[in-house]
Short mmCIF file of C-alpha atoms in Angstrom, two decimals:
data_model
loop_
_atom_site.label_atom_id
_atom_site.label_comp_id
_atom_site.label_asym_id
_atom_site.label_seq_id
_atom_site.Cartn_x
_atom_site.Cartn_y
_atom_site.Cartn_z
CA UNK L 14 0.00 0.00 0.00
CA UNK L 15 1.66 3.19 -0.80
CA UNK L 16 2.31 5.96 1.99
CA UNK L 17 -0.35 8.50 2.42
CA UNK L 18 1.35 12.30 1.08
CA UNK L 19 1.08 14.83 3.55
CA UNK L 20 0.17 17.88 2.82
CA UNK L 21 0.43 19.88 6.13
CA UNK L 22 2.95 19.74 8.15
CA UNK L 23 3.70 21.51 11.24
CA UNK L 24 4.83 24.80 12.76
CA UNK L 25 8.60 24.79 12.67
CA UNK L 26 11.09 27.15 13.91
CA UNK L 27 12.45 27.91 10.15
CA UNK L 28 8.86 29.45 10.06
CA UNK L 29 9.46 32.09 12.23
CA UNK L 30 11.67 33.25 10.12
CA UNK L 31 9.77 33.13 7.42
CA UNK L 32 7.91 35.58 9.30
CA UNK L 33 10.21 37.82 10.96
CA UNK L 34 11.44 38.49 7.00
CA UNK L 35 8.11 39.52 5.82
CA UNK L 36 7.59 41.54 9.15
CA UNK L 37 10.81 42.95 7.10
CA UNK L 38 8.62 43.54 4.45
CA UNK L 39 5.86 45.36 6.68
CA UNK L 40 8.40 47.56 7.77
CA UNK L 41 9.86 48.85 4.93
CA UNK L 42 6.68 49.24 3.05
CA UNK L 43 5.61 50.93 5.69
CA UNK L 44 8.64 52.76 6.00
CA UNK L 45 8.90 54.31 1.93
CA UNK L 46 5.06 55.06 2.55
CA UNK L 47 4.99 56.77 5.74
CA UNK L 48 7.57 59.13 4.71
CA UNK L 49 7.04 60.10 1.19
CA UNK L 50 3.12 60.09 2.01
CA UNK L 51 4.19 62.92 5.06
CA UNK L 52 5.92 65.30 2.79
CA UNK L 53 3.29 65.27 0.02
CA UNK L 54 0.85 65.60 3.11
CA UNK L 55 2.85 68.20 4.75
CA UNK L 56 2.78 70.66 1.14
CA UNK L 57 -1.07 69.22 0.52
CA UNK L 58 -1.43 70.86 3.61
CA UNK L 59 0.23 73.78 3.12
CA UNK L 60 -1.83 74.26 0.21
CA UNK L 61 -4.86 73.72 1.57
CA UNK L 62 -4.27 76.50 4.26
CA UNK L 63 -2.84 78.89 1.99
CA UNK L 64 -5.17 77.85 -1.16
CA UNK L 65 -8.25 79.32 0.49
CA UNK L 66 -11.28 79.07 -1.70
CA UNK L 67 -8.95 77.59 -4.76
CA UNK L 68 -7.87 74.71 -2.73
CA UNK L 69 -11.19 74.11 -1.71
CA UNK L 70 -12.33 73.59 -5.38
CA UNK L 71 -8.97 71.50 -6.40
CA UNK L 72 -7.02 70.00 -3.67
CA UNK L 73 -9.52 68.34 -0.97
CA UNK L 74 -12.17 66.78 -3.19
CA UNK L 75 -9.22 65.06 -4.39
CA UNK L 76 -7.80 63.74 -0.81
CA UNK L 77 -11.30 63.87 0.11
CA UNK L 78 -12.26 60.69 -2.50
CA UNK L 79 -8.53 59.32 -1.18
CA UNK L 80 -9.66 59.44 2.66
CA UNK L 81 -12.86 58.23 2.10
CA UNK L 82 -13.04 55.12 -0.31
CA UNK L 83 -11.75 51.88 1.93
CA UNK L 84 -8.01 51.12 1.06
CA UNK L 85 -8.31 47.52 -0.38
CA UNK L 86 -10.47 49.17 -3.19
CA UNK L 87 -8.38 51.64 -3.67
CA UNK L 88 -5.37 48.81 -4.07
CA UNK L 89 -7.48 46.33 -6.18
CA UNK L 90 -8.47 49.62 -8.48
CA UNK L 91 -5.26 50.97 -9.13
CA UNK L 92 -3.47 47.51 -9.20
CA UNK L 93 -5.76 46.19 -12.03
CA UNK L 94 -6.09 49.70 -14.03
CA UNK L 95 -2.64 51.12 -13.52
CA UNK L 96 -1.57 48.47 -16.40
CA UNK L 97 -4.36 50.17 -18.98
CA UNK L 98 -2.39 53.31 -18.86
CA UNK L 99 0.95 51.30 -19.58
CA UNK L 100 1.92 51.47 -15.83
CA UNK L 101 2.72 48.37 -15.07
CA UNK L 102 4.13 47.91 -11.41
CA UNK L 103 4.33 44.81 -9.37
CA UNK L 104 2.67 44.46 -6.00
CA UNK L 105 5.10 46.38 -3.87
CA UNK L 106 5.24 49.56 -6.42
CA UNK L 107 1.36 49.61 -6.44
CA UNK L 108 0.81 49.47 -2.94
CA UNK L 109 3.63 51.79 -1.96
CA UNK L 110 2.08 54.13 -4.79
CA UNK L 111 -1.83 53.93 -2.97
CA UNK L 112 -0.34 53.88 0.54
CA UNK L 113 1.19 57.10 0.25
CA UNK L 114 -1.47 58.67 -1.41
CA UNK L 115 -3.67 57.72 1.41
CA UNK L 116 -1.01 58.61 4.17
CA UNK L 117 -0.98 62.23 2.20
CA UNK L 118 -4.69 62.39 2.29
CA UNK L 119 -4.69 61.72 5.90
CA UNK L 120 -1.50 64.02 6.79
CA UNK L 121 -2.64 67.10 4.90
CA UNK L 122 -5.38 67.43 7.24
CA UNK L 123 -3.03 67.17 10.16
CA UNK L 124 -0.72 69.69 8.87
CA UNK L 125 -3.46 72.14 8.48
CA UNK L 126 -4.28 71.87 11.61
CA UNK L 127 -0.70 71.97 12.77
CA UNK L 128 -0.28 75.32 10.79
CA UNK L 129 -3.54 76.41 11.80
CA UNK L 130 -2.07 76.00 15.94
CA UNK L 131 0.33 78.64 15.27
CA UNK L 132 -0.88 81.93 16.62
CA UNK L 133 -0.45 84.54 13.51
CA UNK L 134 0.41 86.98 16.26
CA UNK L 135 3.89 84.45 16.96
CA UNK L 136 3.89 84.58 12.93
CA UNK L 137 3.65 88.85 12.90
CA UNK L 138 6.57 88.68 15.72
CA UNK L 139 8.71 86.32 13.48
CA UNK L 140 7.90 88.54 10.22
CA UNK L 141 8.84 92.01 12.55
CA UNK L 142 12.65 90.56 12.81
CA UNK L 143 12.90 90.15 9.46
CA UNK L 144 12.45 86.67 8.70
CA UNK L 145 10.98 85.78 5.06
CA UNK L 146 7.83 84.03 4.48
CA UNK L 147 9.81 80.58 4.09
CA UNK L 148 11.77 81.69 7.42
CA UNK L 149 8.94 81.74 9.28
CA UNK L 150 7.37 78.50 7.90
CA UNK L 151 10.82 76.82 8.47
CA UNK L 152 12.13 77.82 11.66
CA UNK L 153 8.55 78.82 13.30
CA UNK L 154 5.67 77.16 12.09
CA UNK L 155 6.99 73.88 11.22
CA UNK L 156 8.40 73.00 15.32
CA UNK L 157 5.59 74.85 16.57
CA UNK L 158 2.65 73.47 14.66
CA UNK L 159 4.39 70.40 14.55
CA UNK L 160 4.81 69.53 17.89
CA UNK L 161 1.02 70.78 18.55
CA UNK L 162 -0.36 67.74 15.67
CA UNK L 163 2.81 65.48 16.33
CA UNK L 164 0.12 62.57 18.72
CA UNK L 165 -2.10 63.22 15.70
CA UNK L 166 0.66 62.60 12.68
CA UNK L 167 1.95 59.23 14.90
CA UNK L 168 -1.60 57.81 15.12
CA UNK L 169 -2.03 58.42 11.01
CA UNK L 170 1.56 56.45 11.03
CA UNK L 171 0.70 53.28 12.94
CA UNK L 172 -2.81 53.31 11.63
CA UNK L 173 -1.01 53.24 7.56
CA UNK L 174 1.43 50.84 9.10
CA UNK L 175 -1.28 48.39 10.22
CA UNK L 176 -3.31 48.97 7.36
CA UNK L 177 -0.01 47.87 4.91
CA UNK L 178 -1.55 44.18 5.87
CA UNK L 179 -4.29 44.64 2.93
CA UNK L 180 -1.56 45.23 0.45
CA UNK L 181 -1.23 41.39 0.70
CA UNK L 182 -4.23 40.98 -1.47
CA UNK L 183 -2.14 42.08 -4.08
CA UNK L 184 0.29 38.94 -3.42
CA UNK L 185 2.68 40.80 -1.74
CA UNK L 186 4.39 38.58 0.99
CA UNK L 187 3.76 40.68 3.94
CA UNK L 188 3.25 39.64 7.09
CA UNK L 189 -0.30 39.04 6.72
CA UNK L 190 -0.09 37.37 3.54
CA UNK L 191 2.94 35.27 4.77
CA UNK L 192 0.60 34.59 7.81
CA UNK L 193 -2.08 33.46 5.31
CA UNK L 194 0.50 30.89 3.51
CA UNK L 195 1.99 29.43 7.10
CA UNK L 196 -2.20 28.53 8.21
CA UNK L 197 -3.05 26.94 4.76
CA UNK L 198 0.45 24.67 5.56
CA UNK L 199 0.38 24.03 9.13
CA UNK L 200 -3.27 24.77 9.54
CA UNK L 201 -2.78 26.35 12.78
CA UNK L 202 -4.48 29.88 12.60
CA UNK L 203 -4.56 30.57 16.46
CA UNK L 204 -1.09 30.09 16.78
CA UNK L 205 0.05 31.99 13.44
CA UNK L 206 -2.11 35.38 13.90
CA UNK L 207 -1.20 35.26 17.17
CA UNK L 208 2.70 35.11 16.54
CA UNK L 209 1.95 38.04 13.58
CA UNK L 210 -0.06 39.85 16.06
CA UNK L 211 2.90 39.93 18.30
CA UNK L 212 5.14 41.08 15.18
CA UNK L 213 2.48 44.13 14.27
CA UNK L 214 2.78 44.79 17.70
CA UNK L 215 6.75 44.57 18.03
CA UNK L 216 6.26 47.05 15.14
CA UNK L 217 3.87 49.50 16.56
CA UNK L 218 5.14 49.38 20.40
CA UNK L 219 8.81 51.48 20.39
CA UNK L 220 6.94 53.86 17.84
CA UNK L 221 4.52 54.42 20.47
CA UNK L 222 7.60 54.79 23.54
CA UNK L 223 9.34 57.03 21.06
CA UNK L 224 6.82 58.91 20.32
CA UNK L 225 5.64 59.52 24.01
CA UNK L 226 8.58 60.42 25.03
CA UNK L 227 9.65 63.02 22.55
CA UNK L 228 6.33 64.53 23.59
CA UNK L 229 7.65 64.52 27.44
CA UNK L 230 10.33 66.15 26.45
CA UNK L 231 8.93 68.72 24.81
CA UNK L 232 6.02 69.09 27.38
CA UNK L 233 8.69 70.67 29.58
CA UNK B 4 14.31 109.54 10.54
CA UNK B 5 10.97 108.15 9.81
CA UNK B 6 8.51 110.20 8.08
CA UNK B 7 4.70 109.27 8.02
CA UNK B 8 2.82 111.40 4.70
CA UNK B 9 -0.93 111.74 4.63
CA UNK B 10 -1.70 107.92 5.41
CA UNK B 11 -4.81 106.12 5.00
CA UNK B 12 -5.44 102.72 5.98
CA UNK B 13 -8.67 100.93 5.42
CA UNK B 14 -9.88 97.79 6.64
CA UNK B 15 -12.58 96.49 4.27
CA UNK B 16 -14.82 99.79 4.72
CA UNK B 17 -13.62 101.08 8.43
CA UNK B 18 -11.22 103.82 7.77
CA UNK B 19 -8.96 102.90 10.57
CA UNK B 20 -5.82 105.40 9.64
CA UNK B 21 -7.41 109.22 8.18
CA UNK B 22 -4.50 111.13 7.04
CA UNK B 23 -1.58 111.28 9.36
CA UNK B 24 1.33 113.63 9.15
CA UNK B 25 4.01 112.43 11.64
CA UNK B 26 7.99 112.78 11.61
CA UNK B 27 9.87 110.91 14.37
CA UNK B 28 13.41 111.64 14.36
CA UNK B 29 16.62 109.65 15.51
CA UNK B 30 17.37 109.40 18.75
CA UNK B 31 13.62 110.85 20.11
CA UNK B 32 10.92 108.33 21.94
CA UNK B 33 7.67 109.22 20.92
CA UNK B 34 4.44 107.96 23.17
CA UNK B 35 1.40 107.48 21.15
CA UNK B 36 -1.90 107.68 23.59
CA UNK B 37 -5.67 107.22 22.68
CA UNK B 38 -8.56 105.08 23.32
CA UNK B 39 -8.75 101.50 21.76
CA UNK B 40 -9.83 101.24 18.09
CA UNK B 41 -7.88 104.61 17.92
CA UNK B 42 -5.54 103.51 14.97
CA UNK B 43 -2.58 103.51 17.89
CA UNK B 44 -1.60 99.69 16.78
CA UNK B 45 -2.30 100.14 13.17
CA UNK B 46 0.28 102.94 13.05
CA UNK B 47 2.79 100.81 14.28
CA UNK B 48 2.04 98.02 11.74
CA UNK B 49 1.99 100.18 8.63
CA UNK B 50 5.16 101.37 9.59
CA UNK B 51 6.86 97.93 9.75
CA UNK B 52 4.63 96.68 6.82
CA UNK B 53 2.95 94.39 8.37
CA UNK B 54 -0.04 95.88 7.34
CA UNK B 55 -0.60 97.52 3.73
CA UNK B 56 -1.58 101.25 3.41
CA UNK B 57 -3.93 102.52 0.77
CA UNK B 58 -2.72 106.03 0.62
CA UNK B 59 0.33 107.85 1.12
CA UNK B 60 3.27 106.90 2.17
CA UNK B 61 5.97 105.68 5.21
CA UNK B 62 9.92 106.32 4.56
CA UNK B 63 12.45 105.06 7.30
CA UNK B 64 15.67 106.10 6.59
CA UNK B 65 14.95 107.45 2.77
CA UNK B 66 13.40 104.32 1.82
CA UNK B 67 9.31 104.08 1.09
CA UNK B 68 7.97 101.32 3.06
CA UNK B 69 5.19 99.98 1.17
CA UNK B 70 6.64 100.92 -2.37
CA UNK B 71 7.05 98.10 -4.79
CA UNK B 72 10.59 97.03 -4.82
CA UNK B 73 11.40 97.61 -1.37
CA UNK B 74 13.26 94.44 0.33
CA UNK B 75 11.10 94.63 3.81
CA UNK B 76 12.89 91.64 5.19
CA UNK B 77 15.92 93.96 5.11
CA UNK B 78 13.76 97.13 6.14
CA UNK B 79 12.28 94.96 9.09
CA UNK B 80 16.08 94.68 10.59
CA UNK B 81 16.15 98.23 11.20
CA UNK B 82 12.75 98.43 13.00
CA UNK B 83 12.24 96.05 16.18
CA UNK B 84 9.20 95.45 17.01
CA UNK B 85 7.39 94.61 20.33
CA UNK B 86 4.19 93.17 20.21
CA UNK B 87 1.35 93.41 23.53
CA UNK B 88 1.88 89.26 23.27
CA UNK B 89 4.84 88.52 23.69
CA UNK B 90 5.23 85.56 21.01
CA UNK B 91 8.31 83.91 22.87
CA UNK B 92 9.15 80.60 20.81
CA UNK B 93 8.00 78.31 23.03
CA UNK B 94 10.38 75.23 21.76
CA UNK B 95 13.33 77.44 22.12
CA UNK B 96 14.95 78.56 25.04
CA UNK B 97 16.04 82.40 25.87
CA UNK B 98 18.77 82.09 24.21
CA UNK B 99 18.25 80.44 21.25
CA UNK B 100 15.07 82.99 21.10
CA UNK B 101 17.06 85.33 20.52
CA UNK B 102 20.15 83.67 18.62
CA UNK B 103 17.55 82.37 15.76
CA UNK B 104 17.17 85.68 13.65
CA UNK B 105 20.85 86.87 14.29
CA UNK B 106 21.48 83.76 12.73
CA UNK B 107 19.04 83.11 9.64
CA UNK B 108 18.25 86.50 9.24
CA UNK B 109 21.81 88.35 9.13
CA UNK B 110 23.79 85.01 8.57
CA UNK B 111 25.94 85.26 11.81
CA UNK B 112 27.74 81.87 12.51
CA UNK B 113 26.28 80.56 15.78
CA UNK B 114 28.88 81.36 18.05
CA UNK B 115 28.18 84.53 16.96
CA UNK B 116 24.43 84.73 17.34
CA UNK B 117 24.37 83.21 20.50
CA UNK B 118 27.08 85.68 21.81
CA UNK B 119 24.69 88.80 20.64
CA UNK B 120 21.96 86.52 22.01
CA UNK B 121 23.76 86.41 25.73
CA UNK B 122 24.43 90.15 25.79
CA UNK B 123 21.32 90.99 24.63
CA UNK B 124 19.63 88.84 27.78
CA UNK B 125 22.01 90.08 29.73
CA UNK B 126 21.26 93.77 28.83
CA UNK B 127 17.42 93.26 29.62
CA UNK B 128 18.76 91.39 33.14
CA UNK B 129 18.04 87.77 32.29
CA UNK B 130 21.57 86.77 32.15
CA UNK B 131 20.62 84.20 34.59
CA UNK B 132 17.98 83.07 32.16
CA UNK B 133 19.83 81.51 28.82
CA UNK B 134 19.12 78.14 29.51
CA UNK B 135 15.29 78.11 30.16
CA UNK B 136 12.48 77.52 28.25
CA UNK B 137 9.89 80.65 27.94
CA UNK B 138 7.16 78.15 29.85
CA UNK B 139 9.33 78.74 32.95
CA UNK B 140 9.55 82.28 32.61
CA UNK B 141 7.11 84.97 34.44
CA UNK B 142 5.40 87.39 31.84
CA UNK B 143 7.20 90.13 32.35
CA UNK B 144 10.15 88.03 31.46
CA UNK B 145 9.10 86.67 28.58
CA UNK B 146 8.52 90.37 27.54
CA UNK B 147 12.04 91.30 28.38
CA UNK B 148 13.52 88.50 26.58
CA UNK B 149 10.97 89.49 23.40
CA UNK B 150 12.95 93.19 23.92
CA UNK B 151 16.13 90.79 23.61
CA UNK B 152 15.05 89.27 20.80
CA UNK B 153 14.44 92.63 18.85
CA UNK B 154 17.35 94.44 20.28
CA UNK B 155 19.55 91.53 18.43
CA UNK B 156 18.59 92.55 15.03
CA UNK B 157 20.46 95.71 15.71
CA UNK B 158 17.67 97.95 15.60
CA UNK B 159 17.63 102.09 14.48
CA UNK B 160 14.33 102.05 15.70
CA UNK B 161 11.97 100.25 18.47
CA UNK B 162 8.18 100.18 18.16
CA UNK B 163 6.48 99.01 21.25
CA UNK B 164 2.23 98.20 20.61
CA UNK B 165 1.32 98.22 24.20
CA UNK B 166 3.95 95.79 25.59
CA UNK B 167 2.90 96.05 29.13
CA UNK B 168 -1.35 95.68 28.23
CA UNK B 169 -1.18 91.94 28.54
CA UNK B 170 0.87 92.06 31.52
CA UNK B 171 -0.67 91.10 35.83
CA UNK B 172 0.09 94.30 37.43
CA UNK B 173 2.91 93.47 39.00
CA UNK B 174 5.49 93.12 36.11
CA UNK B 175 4.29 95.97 34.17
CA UNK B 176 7.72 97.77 36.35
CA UNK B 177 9.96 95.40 35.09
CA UNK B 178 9.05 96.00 31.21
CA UNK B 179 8.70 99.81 31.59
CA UNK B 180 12.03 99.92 33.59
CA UNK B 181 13.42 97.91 30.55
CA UNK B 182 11.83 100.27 27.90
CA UNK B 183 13.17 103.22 30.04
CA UNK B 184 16.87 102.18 30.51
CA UNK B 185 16.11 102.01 26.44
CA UNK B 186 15.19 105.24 25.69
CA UNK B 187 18.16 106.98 28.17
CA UNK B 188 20.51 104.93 26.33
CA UNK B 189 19.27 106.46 23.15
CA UNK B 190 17.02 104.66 21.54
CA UNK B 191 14.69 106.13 18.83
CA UNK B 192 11.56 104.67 20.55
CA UNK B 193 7.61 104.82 19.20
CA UNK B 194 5.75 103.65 22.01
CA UNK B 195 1.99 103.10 21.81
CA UNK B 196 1.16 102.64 25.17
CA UNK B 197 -2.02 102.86 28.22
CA UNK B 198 0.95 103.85 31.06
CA UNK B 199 0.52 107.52 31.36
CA UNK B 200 3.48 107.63 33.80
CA UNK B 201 5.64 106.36 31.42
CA UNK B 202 4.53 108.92 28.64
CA UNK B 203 4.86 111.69 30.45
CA UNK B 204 8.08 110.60 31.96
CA UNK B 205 10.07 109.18 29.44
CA UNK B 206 8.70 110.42 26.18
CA UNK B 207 10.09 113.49 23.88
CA UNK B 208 6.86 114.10 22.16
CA UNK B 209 3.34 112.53 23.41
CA UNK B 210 0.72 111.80 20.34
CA UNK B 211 -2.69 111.82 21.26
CA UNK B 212 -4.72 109.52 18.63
CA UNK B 213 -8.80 109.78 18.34
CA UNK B 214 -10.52 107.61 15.85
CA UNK B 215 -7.96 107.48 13.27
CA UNK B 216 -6.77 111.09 13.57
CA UNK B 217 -3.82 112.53 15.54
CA UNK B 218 -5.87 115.41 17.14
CA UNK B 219 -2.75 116.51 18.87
CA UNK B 220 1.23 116.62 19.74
CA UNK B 221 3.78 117.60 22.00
CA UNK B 222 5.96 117.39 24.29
CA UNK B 223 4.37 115.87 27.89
CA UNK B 224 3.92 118.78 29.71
CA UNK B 225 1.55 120.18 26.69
CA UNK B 226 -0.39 117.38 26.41
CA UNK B 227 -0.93 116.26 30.11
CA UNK B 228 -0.95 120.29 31.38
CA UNK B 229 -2.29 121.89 28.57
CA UNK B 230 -4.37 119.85 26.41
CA UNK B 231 -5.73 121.85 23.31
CA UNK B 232 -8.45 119.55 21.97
CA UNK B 233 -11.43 118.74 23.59
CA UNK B 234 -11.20 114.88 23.07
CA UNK B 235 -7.37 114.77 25.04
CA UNK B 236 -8.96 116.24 27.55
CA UNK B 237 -11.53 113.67 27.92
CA UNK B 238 -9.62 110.88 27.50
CA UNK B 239 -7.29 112.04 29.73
CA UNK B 240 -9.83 113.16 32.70
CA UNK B 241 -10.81 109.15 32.15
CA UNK B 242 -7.63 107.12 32.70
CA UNK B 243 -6.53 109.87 35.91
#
C-alpha cells in the first residue's frame, strides 16, 4: 500500500523566520510610505491653508475621495487599471504608490491643523525681525505646529502601518499574507495570527515609547 | 528719521488710519496715547509693513515702506518690534530665542548669534535666564527677553504696541524699567502705550490719537498740562 502524502505539516522554527522576514517587508513598506506620504501631506497641507477658496475647489475633493473610499479598493483599483495606462508595477510599487497617497490624504489634514495651531500673532513677531515668508514656515511654524499635531501625525503612522496588511491581497508577501500561507500549511491559525499579532505589535510598540517620550520632552 | 505722509489705511470699509502727518526723528521716543480702536496699533504696523496702506506713504531712513521694490525683510532689521503678546518661541529657550534671527536672518555663525543673544539677555537682566524655556519664565520676562530678541537685530528704531497691556500688574515695572533704561541709552523709541506715567516721563513728544486722527502733539507737559483739543482732555480726565 503506498504511503499517504502529507500535505500539512507543522509549525517549525524555520517558520518564524519566514515571518520575521516579511515583518521585514511590513516595515519597509511601511517605511517608503509613511515618509514620502508625510511630505506630500505636509505641502497638501500647506496648500490647503494657503489655497483658500482655490484649494477648496482643487485639492480636498481630491484627498477627500482618497480618505474616504476603503483602502483595499483603492489597491485592487489601481493595481488592475494602472496596467491600462501602460503602468505596469508589481505588487510592492502599487501598494507603496496607494499607501502614500492615502497617508498624504490623511497628513494634509493634520498639517493644516498643525499650521492652523500657530498663533499669527507668533507669525507677525517672526515677520517684525525680518524673517521671510519661508523663514517663518521653516524655523517657526513647522516646530511649533508640529509639535502641537505630532500625537495626531503618529496615530495616522501606525494606523497606515497596520493597514499595509491589505496590500497582501495584491500577493505581496507581507506579514499578513505570509501569515495566510503558514495557516493553509500548518493549519494552525490561532497560533500563526497570534505570533503576527505579536510582530504588528513589536512594530507599533517602540513607535509608540518614542513617540511619548519626545512629547515629554517637549512638554517641559 | 521716519517720516509718516498723509496715510490712509482701510480695513474692508472702516477707515482705521485718516491722514496722518508724523515725523519721528533719531534718537527721540515718541508715546502714542488714545482710546482702543484709535488707529494707535495700526500705526505701528503700517510702519513695519505688516499691514498695507492705501494712501500715502511711510519712509524710514529714505526708503518708502510699502513701495514696490522695497526688500522689507531687510527694512524689518532696522525696526524692532514689540508686540502686547509677547510671542516667545516656546520650543526654544532664551537664548536660542534670541540667537535664531541673528542667525538666519543676518547670517551670523552661531557662536556669533548666540554671543549677541547672551548680551542681549544680559542687557534686559536675564543673564541668569539663557538656559530656560519661555514656559518657565514669568510674563514680564518673557517680555524682556521678546525686547532681547528685537534688540539683536540691531535695531535704528523700536516700536512698542502696548507691551505692558497683557501684563498682571505686577510686572508691568519690570518692562517699563526695561523700555526706560532704552530710551536713556538712546534709543529712537515709538511707544503706543495705556501707562501715562511712562509717557509723560520718558517720552520726547506725546501723540494723542482719536478715531484714526492725531488730534494733537507735544511734548508731555503740553499734552498732560495743557491739552488743546477737547477729546485729550476727555480721555485724559478718564484714565486719571
Amino acid at each position: 500500500m503506498e504511503p499517504t502524502v502529507s500535505f500539512f505539516s507543522g509549525f517549525a522554527p524555520k517558520d518564524l523566520l519566514f515571518l520575521g522576514e516579511a515583518a521585514l517587508r511590513t516595515m519597509w513598506i511601511s517605511v517608503l510610505s509613511i515618509s514620502i506620504g508625510t511630505v506630500l501631506g505636509v505641502v497638501f497641507g500647506w496648500i490647503l491653508y494657503e489655497g483658500k477658496w482655490a484649494a477648496a475647489l482643487t485639492v480636498a475633493p481630491i484627498l477627500d475621495v482618497f480618505r474616504s473610499v476603503p483602502l483595499i479598493i483603492q489597491l485592487v483599483l489601481f493595481y488592475n487599471f494602472a496596467p491600462i495606462v501602460g503602468l505596469n508595477l508589481d505588487p510592492f510599487a502599487s501598494g507603496v504608490v496607494i499607501l502614500t497617497i492615502y497617508t498624504a490624504s490623511l497628513v494634509a489634514n493634520v498639517a493644516r491643523g498643525g499650521i492652523e495651531a500657530v498663533q499669527p500673532s507668533m507669525r507677525r513677531a517672526a515677520r517684525s525681525l525680518g524673517m521671510s515668508y519661508w523663514q517663518d514656515l521653516r524655523h517657526v511654524v513647522l516646530p511649533i505646529g508640529g509639535r502641537a499635531v505630532f500625537p495626531a501625525w503618529v496615530g495616522v503612522a501606525l494606523g497606515v502601518m497596520k493597514d499595509s496588511a491589505l496590500v497582501s491581497v495584491l500577493g505581496y508577501v507581507e506579514l499578513l499574507k505570509a501569515s495566510q500561507i503558514l495557516i493553509t500549511r500548518t493549519q494552525e491559525p490561532f497560533l500563526i495570527l497570534t505570533l503576527a499579532g505579536a510582530f504588528y505589535f513589536a512594530l507599533s510598540y517602540p513607535i509608540s515609547r518614542y513617540a511619548a517620550s519626545l512629547e515629554r520632552k517637549w512638554a517641559q | 528719521m521716519i517720516e509718516i505722509q498723509d496715510l490712509h489705511k482701510y480695513f474692508g470699509a472702516l477707515h482705521v488710519l485718516k491722514g496722518i502727518n508724523l515725523n519721528v526723528e533719531k534718537g527721540e521716543v515718541l508715546s502714542v496715547i488714545g482710546a482702543s480702536g484709535s488707529g494707535k496699533s495700526t500705526l505701528l504696523y503700517c510702519i513695519n509693513g505688516l499691514e498695507p496702506v492705501q494712501q500715502g506713504k511711510v519712509v524710514v531712513d529714505g526708503t518708502d515702506v510699502h513701495a514696490k521694490g522695497t526688500d522689507i525683510n531687510k527694512l524689518r532689521q532696522q525696526l524692532g518690534m514689540v508686540f502686547q503678546q509677547w510671542n516667545s518661541f516656546p520650543h526654544l529657550t532664551a537664548l536660542e530665542n534670541v540667537a535664531l534671527a541673528p542667525k538666519i536672518v543676518k547670517g551670523k555663525s552661531k557662536a556669533e548669534a548666540r554671543e549677541i543673544a547672551a548680551q542681549q539677555l544680559k542687557h534686559v537682566g536675564l543673564g541668569e535666564k539663557l538656559d530656560v524655556y519661555p514656559s518657565a519664565l514669568s510674563g514680564g520676562q518673557q517680555q524682556r527677553l521678546a525686547i532681547a530678541r528685537a534688540l539683536a537685530m540691531e535695531p535704528e528704531y523700536m516700536l512698542f504696541d502696548e507691551a505692558t497691556s497683557a501684563l498682571d500688574p505686577e510686572l508691568v515695572g519690570e518692562v517699563l524699567e526695561t523700555m526706560r533704561m532704552l530710551a536713556e541709552e538712546g534709543m529712537t523709541m515709538i511707544c503706543v502705550t495705556h501707562e501715562m506715567g511712562f509717557a509723560r516721563d520718558v517720552s520726547d513728544r506725546v501723540a494723542f490719537f482719536h478715531q484714526g486722527v492725531m488730534e494733537e502733539i507735544g511734548p508731555p507737559e503740553q499734552i498732560f498740562g495743557t491739552p488743546q483739543s477737547e477729546h485729550t482732555q476727555k480721555f485724559l480726565a478718564n484714565v486719571r
